[in-house]
Amino acid sequence: MTELESIPVIKFPSGSLASRKSAIPYRDQLDQYLATGTARVNIDLEETEFISGSFADESIACLILKYGFEKVVSTIRLIHANEFCKNGIAKALLERKNELLAQNNSKALVG
């Protein structure tokens, strides 16, 4: 088995993805890999045309609050992603990163 064959792949569905509810199964898969310390997870977006901020946040970015920004972004790799998908995911990741930084700054000021 080659290294590429051993990297888990989460294949996102085809079309335009917008619903938070429909993102939950993908988030749960990614959460399991992050919880077990998997070094890399490929997210295959070959058939995905568009990802809304809501779907990107619920499927990937919300895990930043649980695992931290560095852990999430160092683990995932987007494969076969078009610019719309990359931009949607990047924006959601940055919004969650900023939220985490704001939380950490609030804790530092209080305690």
Steps between C-alpha positions, in 0.01 A plus 500: 500500500640839402481811716226646276289187534517523880377861520128505584273678251172672580314548173262793503184470288444643156334832426460802723523442874322746723322335794654480846295189568635319194857586609475316832593150372815641337593688817449183704735306271768768521452525877569126537825530305612804700411330831714198418798710392490417130781701341324584175148480360425580138170671429403417144299776333520371144124503442422795726426822313445740792515497880313762702654653807246314713593160356873574523466617859291203614702234316853623573552839664298444818755233597754781554329580832553138610847423359656837423578668171843344443379144561208531259684672216808279531285185481267578209594517133250611240529298183334567164354826637397787276555864604142544627543209740848604612385855567189391691699269724785748551259774604325271751835388644619858545173604666532217752869577555406860582225378734749277682752786528230728642403235757863453603550877531189529717626225732842667524340831598275342761731256661 
